[in-house]
mmCIF file of C-alpha atoms in Angstrom:
data_model
loop_
_atom_site.group_PDB
_atom_site.id
_atom_site.type_symbol
_atom_site.label_atom_id
_atom_site.label_comp_id
_atom_site.label_asym_id
_atom_site.label_seq_id
_atom_site.Cartn_x
_atom_site.Cartn_y
_atom_site.Cartn_z
ATOM 1 C CA MET A 1 0.000 0.000 0.000
ATOM 2 C CA SER A 2 1.518 3.285 -1.041
ATOM 3 C CA THR A 3 0.672 6.850 -0.226
ATOM 4 C CA PRO A 4 -0.261 9.047 -3.181
ATOM 5 C CA PRO A 5 2.275 11.813 -3.854
ATOM 6 C CA VAL A 6 1.424 15.244 -2.517
ATOM 7 C CA SER A 7 2.047 18.045 -4.975
ATOM 8 C CA ALA A 8 2.816 21.567 -3.890
ATOM 9 C CA PRO A 9 0.832 24.453 -5.346
ATOM 10 C CA ALA A 10 2.389 26.040 -8.406
ATOM 11 C CA THR A 11 2.703 29.461 -6.803
ATOM 12 C CA PRO A 12 2.785 30.404 -3.127
ATOM 13 C CA ALA A 13 0.003 32.490 -1.662
ATOM 14 C CA ALA A 14 0.574 36.223 -1.896
ATOM 15 C CA PRO A 15 1.351 37.941 1.423
ATOM 16 C CA SER A 16 -1.223 40.298 2.868
ATOM 17 C CA ALA A 17 -0.754 44.072 2.813
ATOM 18 C CA LEU A 18 -0.046 44.047 6.559
ATOM 19 C CA ALA A 19 2.635 41.372 6.133
ATOM 20 C CA ARG A 20 4.316 43.391 3.370
ATOM 21 C CA ARG A 21 4.381 46.579 5.480
ATOM 22 C CA ALA A 22 5.560 44.745 8.598
ATOM 23 C CA SER A 23 8.314 42.904 6.745
ATOM 24 C CA ARG A 24 9.799 46.175 5.495
ATOM 25 C CA TRP A 25 9.970 47.564 9.038
ATOM 26 C CA ALA A 26 11.297 44.299 10.446
ATOM 27 C CA GLY A 27 14.030 44.225 7.816
ATOM 28 C CA LEU A 28 14.944 47.841 8.525
ATOM 29 C CA VAL A 29 15.129 47.280 12.285
ATOM 30 C CA LEU A 30 17.250 44.160 11.783
ATOM 31 C CA ALA A 31 19.635 46.042 9.487
ATOM 32 C CA VAL A 32 19.972 48.908 12.003
ATOM 33 C CA VAL A 33 20.699 46.522 14.909
ATOM 34 C CA LEU A 34 23.253 44.578 12.862
ATOM 35 C CA ALA A 35 24.953 47.795 11.730
ATOM 36 C CA ALA A 36 25.082 49.092 15.321
ATOM 37 C CA GLY A 37 26.606 45.816 16.487
ATOM 38 C CA LEU A 38 29.175 45.931 13.711
ATOM 39 C CA LEU A 39 30.098 49.504 14.588
ATOM 40 C CA GLY A 40 30.403 48.661 18.293
ATOM 41 C CA CYS A 41 32.634 45.668 17.654
ATOM 42 C CA GLY A 42 34.580 47.608 15.044
ATOM 43 C CA TRP A 43 35.245 50.324 17.617
ATOM 44 C CA LEU A 44 36.670 47.752 20.040
ATOM 45 C CA VAL A 45 38.967 46.463 17.321
ATOM 46 C CA TYR A 46 39.977 49.997 16.273
ATOM 47 C CA ALA A 47 40.660 51.043 19.877
ATOM 48 C CA SER A 48 42.895 47.952 20.280
ATOM 49 C CA LYS A 49 40.858 46.601 23.174
ATOM 50 C CA ILE A 50 40.837 43.119 21.653
ATOM 51 C CA GLU A 51 43.643 40.675 22.336
ATOM 52 C CA TRP A 52 43.629 38.577 19.166
ATOM 53 C CA LEU A 53 46.004 35.891 20.392
ATOM 54 C CA PRO A 54 46.868 35.307 24.047
ATOM 55 C CA ALA A 55 50.517 35.253 25.062
ATOM 56 C CA SER A 56 50.451 31.484 25.455
ATOM 57 C CA TRP A 57 48.106 29.152 23.630
ATOM 58 C CA THR A 58 48.236 25.566 22.542
ATOM 59 C CA ARG A 59 47.150 23.736 19.449
ATOM 60 C CA ASP A 60 44.459 22.050 21.555
ATOM 61 C CA ASP A 61 43.052 25.491 22.489
ATOM 62 C CA ALA A 62 42.835 26.399 18.825
ATOM 63 C CA LEU A 63 41.220 23.110 17.795
ATOM 64 C CA HIS A 64 38.607 23.245 20.540
ATOM 65 C CA GLY A 65 37.584 26.844 19.886
ATOM 66 C CA GLU A 66 39.082 28.324 23.028
ATOM 67 C CA LEU A 67 40.730 31.168 21.091
ATOM 68 C CA THR A 68 37.537 32.220 19.320
ATOM 69 C CA HIS A 69 35.652 31.888 22.611
ATOM 70 C CA ARG A 70 38.049 34.396 24.197
ATOM 71 C CA ILE A 71 37.593 36.815 21.309
ATOM 72 C CA ALA A 72 33.798 36.465 21.531
ATOM 73 C CA LYS A 73 33.938 37.182 25.282
ATOM 74 C CA GLN A 74 35.959 40.327 24.587
ATOM 75 C CA LEU A 75 33.553 41.446 21.855
ATOM 76 C CA SER A 76 30.621 40.975 24.235
ATOM 77 C CA ASN A 77 32.029 43.871 26.261
ATOM 78 C CA ALA A 78 30.973 46.314 23.549
ATOM 79 C CA TRP A 79 28.233 48.795 24.418
ATOM 80 C CA LEU A 80 25.409 47.215 22.370
ATOM 81 C CA PRO A 81 25.762 43.632 23.675
ATOM 82 C CA GLU A 82 25.929 44.885 27.269
ATOM 83 C CA GLN A 83 22.789 46.987 26.839
ATOM 84 C CA ALA A 84 20.969 44.148 25.073
ATOM 85 C CA ALA A 85 21.831 41.779 27.935
ATOM 86 C CA ARG A 86 20.576 44.287 30.512
ATOM 87 C CA LEU A 87 17.362 44.797 28.558
ATOM 88 C CA GLU A 88 16.809 41.037 28.272
ATOM 89 C CA ARG A 89 17.353 40.537 32.011
ATOM 90 C CA ALA A 90 14.972 43.383 32.828
ATOM 91 C CA GLY A 91 12.329 41.970 30.498
ATOM 92 C CA SER A 92 12.746 38.485 31.951
ATOM 93 C CA TRP A 93 12.330 39.852 35.452
ATOM 94 C CA LEU A 94 9.283 41.954 34.593
ATOM 95 C CA LEU A 95 7.525 39.255 32.578
ATOM 96 C CA LEU A 96 8.617 36.042 34.309
ATOM 97 C CA HIS A 97 10.089 37.200 37.637
ATOM 98 C CA ASP A 98 13.189 35.244 36.679
ATOM 99 C CA THR A 99 16.687 36.539 36.073
ATOM 100 C CA GLY A 100 18.228 33.351 34.763
ATOM 101 C CA PRO A 101 19.900 30.113 35.840
ATOM 102 C CA GLY A 102 21.005 31.421 39.238
ATOM 103 C CA CYS A 103 17.427 32.082 40.223
ATOM 104 C CA ALA A 104 16.084 28.892 38.640
ATOM 105 C CA ALA A 105 18.228 26.794 40.979
ATOM 106 C CA VAL A 106 16.295 28.058 43.991
ATOM 107 C CA ALA A 107 12.889 28.366 42.319
ATOM 108 C CA LEU A 108 11.288 25.772 44.550
ATOM 109 C CA ALA A 109 12.531 27.464 47.712
ATOM 110 C CA GLY A 110 11.351 30.886 46.512
ATOM 111 C CA CYS A 111 13.432 33.461 44.714
ATOM 112 C CA SER A 112 13.970 36.845 46.273
#
């Protein structure tokens, strides 16, 4: 017993007017946030606040991503990632009364 093949429609359904307007704004906001992040990280690189290679590293560090992890940690100190993290924590607290894993560990005992 075989299942009959399912054919896809020839053309996809056209998006609604609201979806077209919203997608333009969503794309613009995404582009602005990405550009701001690039500028923030670029400023850290320009100001020489990034240590590209530590004084001592091993081949094992390089193969296991430890070097790129260090660079990512340094780039997270830019203004935009710090503000985004603060905003996310504030939103989590206001909406869920939870600030993250530290609070989740004592959720049964009550978090204060």
